[in-house]
Amino acid sequence: MKRCNSLPCLKEAGKRSKNEVELIKEELHIPSSMIDFGKNKKYYIRTYGCQANERDSETIAGILAELKYERTDNHNDADIIILNTCAIRQNAEDKVFGEIGSLKALKKNNPNLIIAVCGCMVQQEKSVEIILKTYPQIDVIFGTHNIQRLPSLIEQCLRNKAKIIEVFSKEGEVIENLPIQRESNLKAWVNIMYGCDKFCTYCIVPYTRGKERSRLMEDILEEVKELKEKGYKEVTLLGQNVNAYGKNLDKGYDFADLLEEVAKIGIERVRFTTSHPWNFTDRMIDIIAKYDNLMPFIHLPLQSGDDNMLRKMNRRYNSEEYRRLHDKIRSTIPGVAVSTDIIVGFPNETEEEFQHTLDMVDYCKYDSAFTFIFSPREGTPAARMIDETPMNVKMERFNRLLEKVATYSRMRNEAYIGKTVKVLVEGVSKKNDDILSGYSESQKLVNFKGNKDNIGKIVDVKITDITSWTLLGEEVNG
Ligand code: SAH
Ligand code: SF4
Ligand code: F3S
């Protein structure tokens, strides 16, 4: 089969220039043959990875809706299948390869089916090579910087009867006004910036997502106002490192200013993710404490509690600075919950170094923690470091950490028993039709007996019991 290529290059993607970020505000280009192309056809999107990908999938859905495609949740019914992938760890990639493999039969039954793979994984030359070599069923491969080109790429694929690969490895621009079909009518993701310039040594994101670039504050505020008018109850401001918001714009405003302006719009709930412990300013903490609609929940990725590890990871803070920041957050923001990310088994981590991570978990007593075993990502500095720690040792440490994390999560949850919390009711519980579920202000999943008419509203729930990961209760006056 023919191929039209623009292949990824991680090395190029890791470069950073001082060039200004281009702001693009034009309409989506749709080739004339594509205008009604999706009529009576269906699309299926499967999303892997983080909220940035979830949000990108909403744009892809918006673009496909412009082509008049309808959505289906069953890939057997689809005329086009999009896999929006993640490359953060090897197991994320393995899941995608598994799914691609299983699509082969579908393509055989329906040769007109178009299968496309996009997202972070295809920003890596190695993964694209594997797809090309092993999975002929894939028709289109497009990168994180090429989403708005989807109508043209489908058109090229059909016209040339060729496999299309378009993955740019550039620093990226900011594109406004792309169409969007949101997943929820209650909670919305709002991008505030793209990319990452932190280059933590283990992490592939700065290569797959380009350089840090912020949206203009006026565009973000406009979006939040519109969401409020449409009845949305919650927005989550998204960036790989939201503390860096505004830095490339030279407008004199920063993330604390943005938070304050978003809070003033008066939408019920405002969240954000992810805030790096480096550059987390006192002003940010004070503003979160000041506004009731800025939710008391902070995700503060630790990665390691050991100074030597933190240095090798290029995290830009030491354990003492982290501890101080954690204390300030807990003491200033009433009712705050703190969660974290931790990596076990960074190259040559010793038992003593790992112990420092456990010490930090004992100190911070996190409300919750996402824990990962280090996964070497080709092209990153950590993947080139010598690592002599055997996997069974890493696994054993990982399990010790998991146990500790669960203990503190349960302990934090126990403190809620007998208290009343505000819950945004999202729907009936997945497991039991009589039980409603939603999240508290401090981002605890709450399952409770209540009135179904209150789905979509914020209600008071009295907490009567807990598990390690959830709160259980009854709606007050429900
Ligand atoms: N920008 C976010 C992180 C996004 S990735 C931040 O800095 O907080 C989410 C988490 O995945 C990271 O916090 C880290 O704990 C983990 N992670 C990233 N790269 C990894 C790797 N190569 N191996 C294992 N875990 C990794
Ligand atoms: Fe990755 Fe570090 Fe950037 Fe987070 S801050 S995306 S961990 S490089
Ligand atoms: Fe994965 Fe890319 Fe997000 S690597 S975690 S989807 S930024």
Short mmCIF file of C-alpha atoms and ligand atoms in Angstrom, two decimals:
data_model
loop_
_atom_site.label_atom_id
_atom_site.label_comp_id
_atom_site.label_asym_id
_atom_site.label_seq_id
_atom_site.Cartn_x
_atom_site.Cartn_y
_atom_site.Cartn_z
CA MET A 1 0.00 0.00 0.00
CA LYS A 2 1.13 3.55 -0.75
CA ARG A 3 2.11 5.85 2.07
CA CYS A 4 2.12 9.62 2.49
CA ASN A 5 4.51 10.39 5.27
CA SER A 6 5.41 12.96 7.81
CA LEU A 7 7.12 10.89 10.49
CA PRO A 8 7.79 11.79 14.13
CA CYS A 9 11.25 12.59 15.49
CA LEU A 10 11.66 12.65 19.28
CA LYS A 11 15.01 14.39 19.04
CA GLU A 12 13.48 17.31 17.14
CA ALA A 13 10.52 17.31 19.56
CA GLY A 14 12.82 17.79 22.56
CA LYS A 15 14.30 21.04 21.22
CA ARG A 16 13.12 24.39 22.54
CA SER A 17 13.57 27.76 20.85
CA LYS A 18 12.82 31.29 21.99
CA ASN A 19 10.38 31.71 19.11
CA GLU A 20 7.04 33.18 20.01
CA VAL A 21 4.06 30.83 20.10
CA GLU A 22 1.69 31.35 17.20
CA LEU A 23 -1.98 31.92 18.10
CA ILE A 24 -4.30 30.55 15.42
CA LYS A 25 -7.95 31.60 15.37
CA GLU A 26 -9.33 30.42 12.08
CA GLU A 27 -12.16 28.08 11.16
CA LEU A 28 -11.61 24.37 10.81
CA HIS A 29 -10.69 23.54 7.21
CA ILE A 30 -12.98 20.90 5.71
CA PRO A 31 -12.24 19.76 2.12
CA SER A 32 -15.41 20.07 0.00
CA SER A 33 -15.70 16.31 -0.55
CA MET A 34 -15.80 15.80 3.23
CA ILE A 35 -18.60 18.21 4.13
CA ASP A 36 -21.33 15.55 4.36
CA PHE A 37 -19.01 12.58 4.36
CA GLY A 38 -20.09 11.26 7.75
CA LYS A 39 -23.84 11.30 7.01
CA ASN A 40 -25.41 8.01 8.15
CA LYS A 41 -21.99 6.95 9.45
CA LYS A 42 -20.73 6.45 12.98
CA TYR A 43 -17.53 7.12 14.85
CA TYR A 44 -16.04 5.35 17.85
CA ILE A 45 -13.28 6.93 19.95
CA ARG A 46 -11.26 5.12 22.61
CA THR A 47 -9.14 7.36 24.83
CA TYR A 48 -6.11 6.32 26.88
CA GLY A 49 -4.00 8.43 29.22
CA CYS A 50 -4.54 11.71 31.00
CA GLN A 51 -7.13 14.49 30.98
CA ALA A 52 -5.27 16.27 28.17
CA ASN A 53 -6.12 13.29 25.99
CA GLU A 54 -9.72 13.19 27.23
CA ARG A 55 -10.04 16.81 26.23
CA ASP A 56 -8.39 16.19 22.82
CA SER A 57 -10.87 13.39 22.17
CA GLU A 58 -13.69 15.89 22.73
CA THR A 59 -12.16 18.02 19.96
CA ILE A 60 -11.82 15.00 17.67
CA ALA A 61 -15.48 14.15 18.38
CA GLY A 62 -16.38 17.77 17.58
CA ILE A 63 -14.52 17.59 14.27
CA LEU A 64 -16.20 14.30 13.31
CA ALA A 65 -19.59 15.76 14.22
CA GLU A 66 -18.85 18.64 11.80
CA LEU A 67 -18.40 15.99 9.10
CA LYS A 68 -21.91 14.75 10.21
CA TYR A 69 -20.71 11.53 11.81
CA GLU A 70 -22.70 10.25 14.79
CA ARG A 71 -21.16 8.71 17.85
CA THR A 72 -21.36 5.05 18.81
CA ASP A 73 -20.06 3.32 21.92
CA ASN A 74 -19.77 0.00 20.12
CA HIS A 75 -16.78 -0.35 17.80
CA ASN A 76 -18.59 -3.07 15.81
CA ASP A 77 -21.02 -0.40 14.52
CA ALA A 78 -18.37 2.15 13.63
CA ASP A 79 -17.37 3.44 10.19
CA ILE A 80 -14.35 5.17 11.67
CA ILE A 81 -12.44 4.13 14.80
CA ILE A 82 -10.03 6.50 16.52
CA LEU A 83 -7.59 5.33 19.18
CA ASN A 84 -6.24 8.31 21.11
CA THR A 85 -3.15 6.89 22.78
CA CYS A 86 -0.81 7.48 25.72
CA ALA A 87 2.93 6.84 25.98
CA ILE A 88 3.61 7.59 29.63
CA ARG A 89 4.59 4.02 30.51
CA GLN A 90 5.16 0.85 28.52
CA ASN A 91 1.98 -0.77 29.85
CA ALA A 92 -0.04 2.15 28.43
CA GLU A 93 1.42 1.36 25.00
CA ASP A 94 0.91 -2.39 25.39
CA LYS A 95 -2.80 -1.85 26.01
CA VAL A 96 -3.07 0.08 22.76
CA PHE A 97 -1.18 -2.56 20.76
CA GLY A 98 -3.57 -5.15 22.22
CA GLU A 99 -6.57 -3.15 21.06
CA ILE A 100 -5.10 -2.49 17.60
CA GLY A 101 -4.52 -6.22 17.20
CA SER A 102 -8.13 -6.99 18.06
CA LEU A 103 -9.39 -4.58 15.38
CA LYS A 104 -7.92 -6.66 12.57
CA ALA A 105 -11.02 -8.86 12.33
CA LEU A 106 -13.33 -5.83 12.11
CA LYS A 107 -11.39 -4.47 9.18
CA LYS A 108 -11.61 -7.82 7.42
CA ASN A 109 -15.41 -7.83 7.75
CA ASN A 110 -15.72 -4.22 6.68
CA PRO A 111 -12.98 -3.07 4.27
CA ASN A 112 -14.49 0.45 4.23
CA LEU A 113 -13.79 0.86 7.93
CA ILE A 114 -11.22 3.59 8.62
CA ILE A 115 -8.96 3.04 11.63
CA ALA A 116 -6.85 5.92 12.91
CA VAL A 117 -4.32 6.09 15.73
CA CYS A 118 -3.38 9.42 17.30
CA GLY A 119 -2.08 10.83 20.59
CA CYS A 120 1.22 10.71 22.43
CA MET A 121 2.27 7.21 21.43
CA VAL A 122 2.55 8.06 17.74
CA GLN A 123 4.84 11.01 18.51
CA GLN A 124 7.54 8.34 18.94
CA GLU A 125 9.22 6.94 15.84
CA LYS A 126 9.58 3.51 17.45
CA SER A 127 5.84 3.07 18.00
CA VAL A 128 4.99 4.26 14.49
CA GLU A 129 7.50 1.75 13.09
CA ILE A 130 5.84 -1.07 15.04
CA ILE A 131 2.39 -0.05 13.80
CA LEU A 132 3.59 0.12 10.19
CA LYS A 133 5.40 -3.19 10.38
CA THR A 134 2.88 -5.22 12.34
CA TYR A 135 -0.56 -3.71 11.91
CA PRO A 136 -1.53 -3.10 8.26
CA GLN A 137 -5.13 -2.50 9.39
CA ILE A 138 -4.27 1.07 10.45
CA ASP A 139 -5.18 3.68 7.79
CA VAL A 140 -4.32 7.01 9.40
CA ILE A 141 -1.73 8.01 11.99
CA PHE A 142 -1.82 11.59 13.22
CA GLY A 143 0.04 13.39 15.99
CA THR A 144 -0.92 15.62 18.91
CA HIS A 145 -0.12 18.71 16.80
CA ASN A 146 -2.18 17.49 13.81
CA ILE A 147 -5.68 17.05 15.25
CA GLN A 148 -7.22 19.94 13.30
CA ARG A 149 -6.00 18.29 10.09
CA LEU A 150 -8.22 15.22 10.55
CA PRO A 151 -10.78 16.03 7.79
CA SER A 152 -7.96 16.56 5.27
CA LEU A 153 -6.16 13.39 6.38
CA ILE A 154 -9.28 11.23 5.95
CA GLU A 155 -9.81 12.85 2.56
CA GLN A 156 -6.23 12.10 1.47
CA CYS A 157 -6.48 8.54 2.69
CA LEU A 158 -9.62 7.92 0.60
CA ARG A 159 -8.50 9.83 -2.50
CA ASN A 160 -5.05 8.27 -2.68
CA LYS A 161 -6.10 4.88 -1.33
CA ALA A 162 -3.01 5.27 0.83
CA LYS A 163 -1.98 4.99 4.40
CA ILE A 164 -1.56 8.52 5.79
CA ILE A 165 0.98 9.40 8.47
CA GLU A 166 1.14 12.98 9.62
CA VAL A 167 2.98 13.52 12.87
CA PHE A 168 4.67 16.87 13.35
CA SER A 169 7.42 17.08 15.97
CA LYS A 170 7.24 20.82 16.40
CA GLU A 171 7.03 22.98 19.49
CA GLY A 172 3.36 23.66 18.82
CA GLU A 173 0.96 26.56 18.59
CA VAL A 174 -2.25 27.55 20.37
CA ILE A 175 -5.31 26.89 18.24
CA GLU A 176 -8.63 28.42 19.28
CA ASN A 177 -12.18 27.80 18.07
CA LEU A 178 -11.95 24.12 17.15
CA PRO A 179 -15.31 22.36 17.44
CA ILE A 180 -15.99 20.32 20.59
CA GLN A 181 -18.42 17.65 21.74
CA ARG A 182 -18.09 17.37 25.50
CA GLU A 183 -18.55 14.06 27.31
CA SER A 184 -20.49 15.56 30.21
CA ASN A 185 -23.03 18.35 30.61
CA LEU A 186 -22.05 18.89 34.26
CA LYS A 187 -18.27 18.91 34.37
CA ALA A 188 -15.96 20.34 31.71
CA TRP A 189 -12.24 20.21 30.99
CA VAL A 190 -10.79 23.60 30.09
CA ASN A 191 -7.28 23.72 28.65
CA ILE A 192 -5.34 26.65 30.01
CA MET A 193 -1.98 25.68 28.56
CA TYR A 194 -0.36 22.99 26.48
CA GLY A 195 2.99 21.22 26.52
CA CYS A 196 5.68 20.98 29.17
CA ASP A 197 9.19 22.43 29.54
CA LYS A 198 10.11 20.74 32.83
CA PHE A 199 11.90 17.77 31.28
CA CYS A 200 11.75 15.50 34.31
CA THR A 201 14.33 12.92 33.23
CA TYR A 202 11.91 9.94 33.18
CA CYS A 203 9.10 11.66 31.31
CA ILE A 204 8.11 11.55 27.64
CA VAL A 205 5.49 14.32 27.80
CA PRO A 206 7.77 17.27 26.89
CA TYR A 207 8.58 15.37 23.68
CA THR A 208 5.03 14.31 22.81
CA ARG A 209 3.27 17.57 23.65
CA GLY A 210 5.70 20.32 22.67
CA LYS A 211 6.68 23.43 24.55
CA GLU A 212 4.75 25.18 27.29
CA ARG A 213 2.28 27.58 25.74
CA SER A 214 -0.61 29.31 27.44
CA ARG A 215 -3.99 30.34 26.12
CA LEU A 216 -4.90 34.01 26.54
CA MET A 217 -6.73 34.68 29.79
CA GLU A 218 -9.62 36.35 27.92
CA ASP A 219 -10.22 33.20 25.85
CA ILE A 220 -10.24 30.98 28.95
CA LEU A 221 -12.62 33.29 30.83
CA GLU A 222 -14.94 33.44 27.82
CA GLU A 223 -15.06 29.63 27.72
CA VAL A 224 -15.80 29.33 31.45
CA LYS A 225 -18.56 31.98 31.23
CA GLU A 226 -20.16 30.11 28.35
CA LEU A 227 -20.00 26.83 30.28
CA LYS A 228 -21.66 28.47 33.28
CA GLU A 229 -24.44 29.83 31.07
CA LYS A 230 -25.00 26.36 29.64
CA GLY A 231 -25.51 25.01 33.18
CA TYR A 232 -22.15 23.38 33.82
CA LYS A 233 -21.39 23.04 37.53
CA GLU A 234 -17.68 22.35 37.44
CA VAL A 235 -14.63 23.19 35.36
CA THR A 236 -11.17 21.66 35.66
CA LEU A 237 -8.38 23.86 34.37
CA LEU A 238 -5.87 21.67 32.56
CA GLY A 239 -2.14 21.89 32.03
CA GLN A 240 0.83 19.56 32.55
CA ASN A 241 2.09 22.16 34.98
CA VAL A 242 -0.49 24.85 35.62
CA ASN A 243 1.91 26.93 37.77
CA ALA A 244 3.70 27.85 34.56
CA TYR A 245 0.51 29.45 33.20
CA GLY A 246 1.14 32.81 31.55
CA LYS A 247 4.93 32.60 31.54
CA ASN A 248 5.29 32.58 27.76
CA LEU A 249 2.73 35.37 27.24
CA ASP A 250 4.42 38.37 28.80
CA LYS A 251 1.06 39.86 29.78
CA GLY A 252 1.86 40.34 33.45
CA TYR A 253 -0.59 37.72 34.70
CA ASP A 254 0.08 34.31 36.20
CA PHE A 255 -1.84 31.24 37.40
CA ALA A 256 -2.89 32.86 40.68
CA ASP A 257 -4.45 35.74 38.69
CA LEU A 258 -6.20 33.30 36.38
CA LEU A 259 -7.58 31.29 39.32
CA GLU A 260 -8.97 34.44 40.89
CA GLU A 261 -10.63 35.62 37.67
CA VAL A 262 -12.14 32.19 37.01
CA ALA A 263 -13.42 32.05 40.60
CA LYS A 264 -15.10 35.46 40.18
CA ILE A 265 -17.17 34.16 37.25
CA GLY A 266 -19.08 32.27 39.93
CA ILE A 267 -19.31 28.79 38.42
CA GLU A 268 -19.99 26.41 41.36
CA ARG A 269 -16.78 24.43 41.29
CA VAL A 270 -13.31 25.13 39.93
CA ARG A 271 -10.55 22.52 39.98
CA PHE A 272 -7.14 22.38 38.32
CA THR A 273 -4.51 19.80 37.49
CA THR A 274 -1.55 19.36 37.61
CA SER A 275 0.33 21.73 39.84
CA HIS A 276 4.05 20.99 40.15
CA PRO A 277 5.50 21.48 43.65
CA TRP A 278 8.10 23.77 42.08
CA ASN A 279 6.77 27.29 41.59
CA PHE A 280 3.62 26.65 43.66
CA THR A 281 3.32 30.18 45.04
CA ASP A 282 1.96 31.35 48.39
CA ARG A 283 -0.42 33.56 46.45
CA MET A 284 -1.94 30.53 44.76
CA ILE A 285 -2.55 28.99 48.18
CA ASP A 286 -4.07 32.19 49.57
CA ILE A 287 -6.41 32.59 46.61
CA ILE A 288 -7.57 28.96 46.80
CA ALA A 289 -8.29 29.52 50.50
CA LYS A 290 -10.16 32.76 49.81
CA TYR A 291 -12.75 31.63 47.25
CA ASP A 292 -15.37 29.03 48.20
CA ASN A 293 -15.72 27.83 44.63
CA LEU A 294 -12.00 26.99 44.28
CA MET A 295 -12.16 23.39 45.47
CA PRO A 296 -10.00 22.29 48.42
CA PHE A 297 -8.14 19.55 46.63
CA ILE A 298 -4.51 19.65 45.53
CA HIS A 299 -2.72 17.04 43.48
CA LEU A 300 0.92 17.52 44.44
CA PRO A 301 3.11 14.94 42.69
CA LEU A 302 5.99 13.89 44.93
CA GLN A 303 7.67 11.25 42.68
CA SER A 304 10.27 10.53 45.38
CA GLY A 305 10.97 11.58 48.97
CA ASP A 306 14.73 11.31 48.49
CA ASP A 307 16.88 14.31 47.57
CA ASN A 308 19.32 12.35 45.43
CA MET A 309 16.47 10.75 43.46
CA LEU A 310 14.70 14.11 43.09
CA ARG A 311 17.90 15.60 41.68
CA LYS A 312 18.36 12.74 39.23
CA MET A 313 14.71 13.13 38.23
CA ASN A 314 15.28 16.88 37.62
CA ARG A 315 12.29 17.74 39.82
CA ARG A 316 13.65 21.15 40.94
CA TYR A 317 12.66 20.77 44.63
CA ASN A 318 14.07 18.84 47.57
CA SER A 319 12.24 16.91 50.25
CA GLU A 320 12.40 19.78 52.72
CA GLU A 321 10.87 22.26 50.27
CA TYR A 322 8.14 19.75 49.45
CA ARG A 323 7.37 19.21 53.14
CA ARG A 324 7.09 22.95 53.74
CA LEU A 325 4.77 23.42 50.78
CA HIS A 326 2.61 20.50 51.87
CA ASP A 327 2.33 21.95 55.41
CA LYS A 328 1.42 25.39 54.12
CA ILE A 329 -1.31 23.93 51.90
CA ARG A 330 -2.80 21.84 54.74
CA SER A 331 -2.66 24.69 57.25
CA THR A 332 -4.05 27.43 54.97
CA ILE A 333 -6.83 25.78 52.94
CA PRO A 334 -9.67 24.58 55.20
CA GLY A 335 -10.70 20.94 54.64
CA VAL A 336 -8.13 20.42 51.90
CA ALA A 337 -7.30 16.95 50.58
CA VAL A 338 -3.89 16.27 49.06
CA SER A 339 -3.07 13.51 46.59
CA THR A 340 0.18 12.60 44.89
CA ASP A 341 2.06 10.57 42.27
CA ILE A 342 5.02 8.38 43.23
CA ILE A 343 7.51 6.48 41.09
CA VAL A 344 9.15 3.35 42.52
CA GLY A 345 12.32 1.92 41.02
CA PHE A 346 13.87 4.93 39.32
CA PRO A 347 17.29 3.71 38.01
CA ASN A 348 19.44 2.39 40.86
CA GLU A 349 17.16 3.58 43.63
CA THR A 350 18.50 2.09 46.88
CA GLU A 351 16.51 0.70 49.79
CA GLU A 352 17.50 3.75 51.83
CA GLU A 353 16.35 6.14 49.11
CA PHE A 354 13.07 4.26 48.82
CA GLN A 355 12.71 4.45 52.60
CA HIS A 356 12.79 8.26 52.30
CA THR A 357 9.75 8.04 50.04
CA LEU A 358 7.94 5.92 52.64
CA ASP A 359 8.95 8.50 55.29
CA MET A 360 7.36 11.24 53.23
CA VAL A 361 4.17 9.23 52.84
CA ASP A 362 4.14 8.80 56.62
CA TYR A 363 4.58 12.52 57.00
CA CYS A 364 2.01 13.75 54.46
CA LYS A 365 -0.56 10.96 55.04
CA TYR A 366 -1.96 11.51 51.56
CA ASP A 367 -5.68 11.32 50.92
CA SER A 368 -4.78 9.27 47.85
CA ALA A 369 -1.75 8.42 45.74
CA PHE A 370 -1.12 7.10 42.26
CA THR A 371 1.89 4.81 42.35
CA PHE A 372 3.93 3.65 39.39
CA ILE A 373 6.92 1.46 38.70
CA PHE A 374 9.50 3.33 36.63
CA SER A 375 9.15 2.56 32.95
CA PRO A 376 12.08 3.54 30.71
CA ARG A 377 10.90 5.78 27.86
CA GLU A 378 13.22 5.72 24.88
CA GLY A 379 14.65 9.18 24.16
CA THR A 380 14.51 10.39 27.78
CA PRO A 381 17.69 10.75 29.91
CA ALA A 382 16.53 8.23 32.56
CA ALA A 383 16.18 5.51 29.94
CA ARG A 384 19.94 5.79 29.37
CA MET A 385 20.83 5.51 33.09
CA ILE A 386 22.29 2.25 34.39
CA ASP A 387 19.73 0.38 36.45
CA GLU A 388 20.84 -2.66 38.37
CA THR A 389 17.88 -3.03 40.71
CA PRO A 390 16.08 -6.28 39.86
CA MET A 391 12.36 -6.11 39.06
CA ASN A 392 11.40 -8.39 41.97
CA VAL A 393 12.97 -5.89 44.40
CA LYS A 394 11.04 -3.04 42.76
CA MET A 395 7.82 -5.05 42.98
CA GLU A 396 8.35 -5.81 46.65
CA ARG A 397 8.92 -2.10 47.39
CA PHE A 398 5.93 -1.16 45.29
CA ASN A 399 3.70 -3.45 47.34
CA ARG A 400 4.98 -2.01 50.62
CA LEU A 401 4.17 1.45 49.31
CA LEU A 402 0.68 0.42 48.18
CA GLU A 403 -0.10 -0.87 51.65
CA LYS A 404 0.96 2.38 53.28
CA VAL A 405 -0.99 4.47 50.79
CA ALA A 406 -4.17 2.47 51.47
CA THR A 407 -3.74 2.82 55.23
CA TYR A 408 -3.57 6.62 55.09
CA SER A 409 -6.33 6.91 52.53
CA ARG A 410 -8.61 4.96 54.89
CA MET A 411 -7.47 7.04 57.84
CA ARG A 412 -8.24 10.31 56.02
CA ASN A 413 -11.63 8.95 54.98
CA GLU A 414 -12.44 7.89 58.54
CA ALA A 415 -12.20 11.51 59.63
CA TYR A 416 -15.29 12.22 57.48
CA ILE A 417 -17.58 9.87 59.40
CA GLY A 418 -20.40 11.87 61.01
CA LYS A 419 -19.65 14.95 58.91
CA THR A 420 -21.83 16.45 56.17
CA VAL A 421 -20.21 17.11 52.79
CA LYS A 422 -21.41 18.80 49.62
CA VAL A 423 -21.65 16.40 46.67
CA LEU A 424 -22.20 17.19 43.01
CA VAL A 425 -24.55 14.33 42.08
CA GLU A 426 -23.42 12.74 38.83
CA GLY A 427 -25.75 9.77 38.57
CA VAL A 428 -26.64 6.37 39.94
CA SER A 429 -23.77 4.25 41.18
CA LYS A 430 -22.31 1.85 38.61
CA LYS A 431 -22.87 -1.10 40.91
CA ASN A 432 -26.26 -0.35 42.51
CA ASP A 433 -29.27 1.47 41.06
CA ASP A 434 -30.52 2.71 44.45
CA ILE A 435 -27.28 4.44 45.22
CA LEU A 436 -26.29 7.84 43.84
CA SER A 437 -22.71 8.91 43.38
CA GLY A 438 -20.66 12.03 42.95
CA TYR A 439 -17.64 13.86 44.31
CA SER A 440 -17.23 15.95 47.44
CA GLU A 441 -15.50 19.32 47.32
CA SER A 442 -12.28 17.60 48.39
CA GLN A 443 -12.62 15.15 45.47
CA LYS A 444 -13.73 12.12 47.47
CA LEU A 445 -15.99 9.72 45.61
CA VAL A 446 -19.23 9.55 47.64
CA ASN A 447 -21.83 6.78 47.23
CA PHE A 448 -25.08 7.57 49.03
CA LYS A 449 -28.78 6.98 49.37
CA GLY A 450 -30.57 9.97 47.93
CA ASN A 451 -33.15 11.47 45.65
CA LYS A 452 -32.60 10.76 41.94
CA ASP A 453 -34.28 14.07 41.07
CA ASN A 454 -31.16 15.74 42.42
CA ILE A 455 -28.85 14.35 39.73
CA GLY A 456 -26.94 17.35 38.39
CA LYS A 457 -27.30 19.31 41.62
CA ILE A 458 -25.08 19.87 44.63
CA VAL A 459 -26.57 18.27 47.76
CA ASP A 460 -25.61 17.74 51.41
CA VAL A 461 -24.65 14.19 52.30
CA LYS A 462 -24.07 12.89 55.80
CA ILE A 463 -21.19 10.42 55.86
CA THR A 464 -22.00 7.23 57.78
CA ASP A 465 -19.28 4.81 56.65
CA ILE A 466 -16.19 4.55 54.44
CA THR A 467 -13.94 2.25 52.46
CA SER A 468 -10.26 2.90 51.69
CA TRP A 469 -11.26 4.72 48.51
CA THR A 470 -14.83 6.01 48.98
CA LEU A 471 -17.19 7.71 51.42
CA LEU A 472 -20.66 6.26 52.05
CA GLY A 473 -23.68 8.16 53.35
CA GLU A 474 -27.21 9.50 53.13
CA GLU A 475 -28.52 12.67 51.57
CA VAL A 476 -29.66 15.20 54.16
CA ASN A 477 -33.40 15.88 53.50
CA GLY A 478 -33.10 13.58 50.46
N1 SAH B 1 2.53 16.77 34.51
C1 SAH B 1 2.20 15.87 35.52
C2 SAH B 1 2.50 14.44 35.23
C3 SAH B 1 1.84 13.76 34.13
S1 SAH B 1 2.31 12.09 34.01
C4 SAH B 1 3.03 16.23 36.72
O1 SAH B 1 4.17 16.62 36.62
O2 SAH B 1 2.51 16.01 37.77
C5 SAH B 1 1.57 11.41 35.47
C6 SAH B 1 2.50 10.64 36.33
O3 SAH B 1 3.04 9.54 35.64
C7 SAH B 1 3.73 11.39 36.80
O4 SAH B 1 3.46 12.24 37.87
C8 SAH B 1 4.66 10.27 37.18
O5 SAH B 1 4.46 9.86 38.52
C9 SAH B 1 4.24 9.14 36.26
N2 SAH B 1 5.25 8.89 35.23
C10 SAH B 1 5.66 9.71 34.26
N3 SAH B 1 6.63 9.13 33.52
C11 SAH B 1 6.83 7.89 34.05
C12 SAH B 1 7.70 6.81 33.74
N4 SAH B 1 8.58 6.89 32.75
N5 SAH B 1 7.64 5.68 34.50
C13 SAH B 1 6.75 5.60 35.52
N6 SAH B 1 5.92 6.58 35.86
C14 SAH B 1 5.94 7.73 35.13
FE1 SF4 B 2 6.42 15.05 32.81
FE2 SF4 B 2 7.66 16.47 34.65
FE3 SF4 B 2 6.36 17.70 32.67
FE4 SF4 B 2 4.98 16.44 34.56
S1 SF4 B 2 6.29 18.24 34.85
S2 SF4 B 2 4.66 16.32 32.35
S3 SF4 B 2 6.30 14.70 35.04
S4 SF4 B 2 8.18 16.43 32.48
FE1 F3S B 3 -0.14 10.00 28.33
FE2 F3S B 3 0.33 11.97 26.71
FE3 F3S B 3 -1.16 12.37 28.81
S1 F3S B 3 1.79 10.45 27.37
S2 F3S B 3 -0.36 10.92 30.29
S3 F3S B 3 -1.66 11.06 27.13
S4 F3S B 3 0.22 13.84 27.89
#
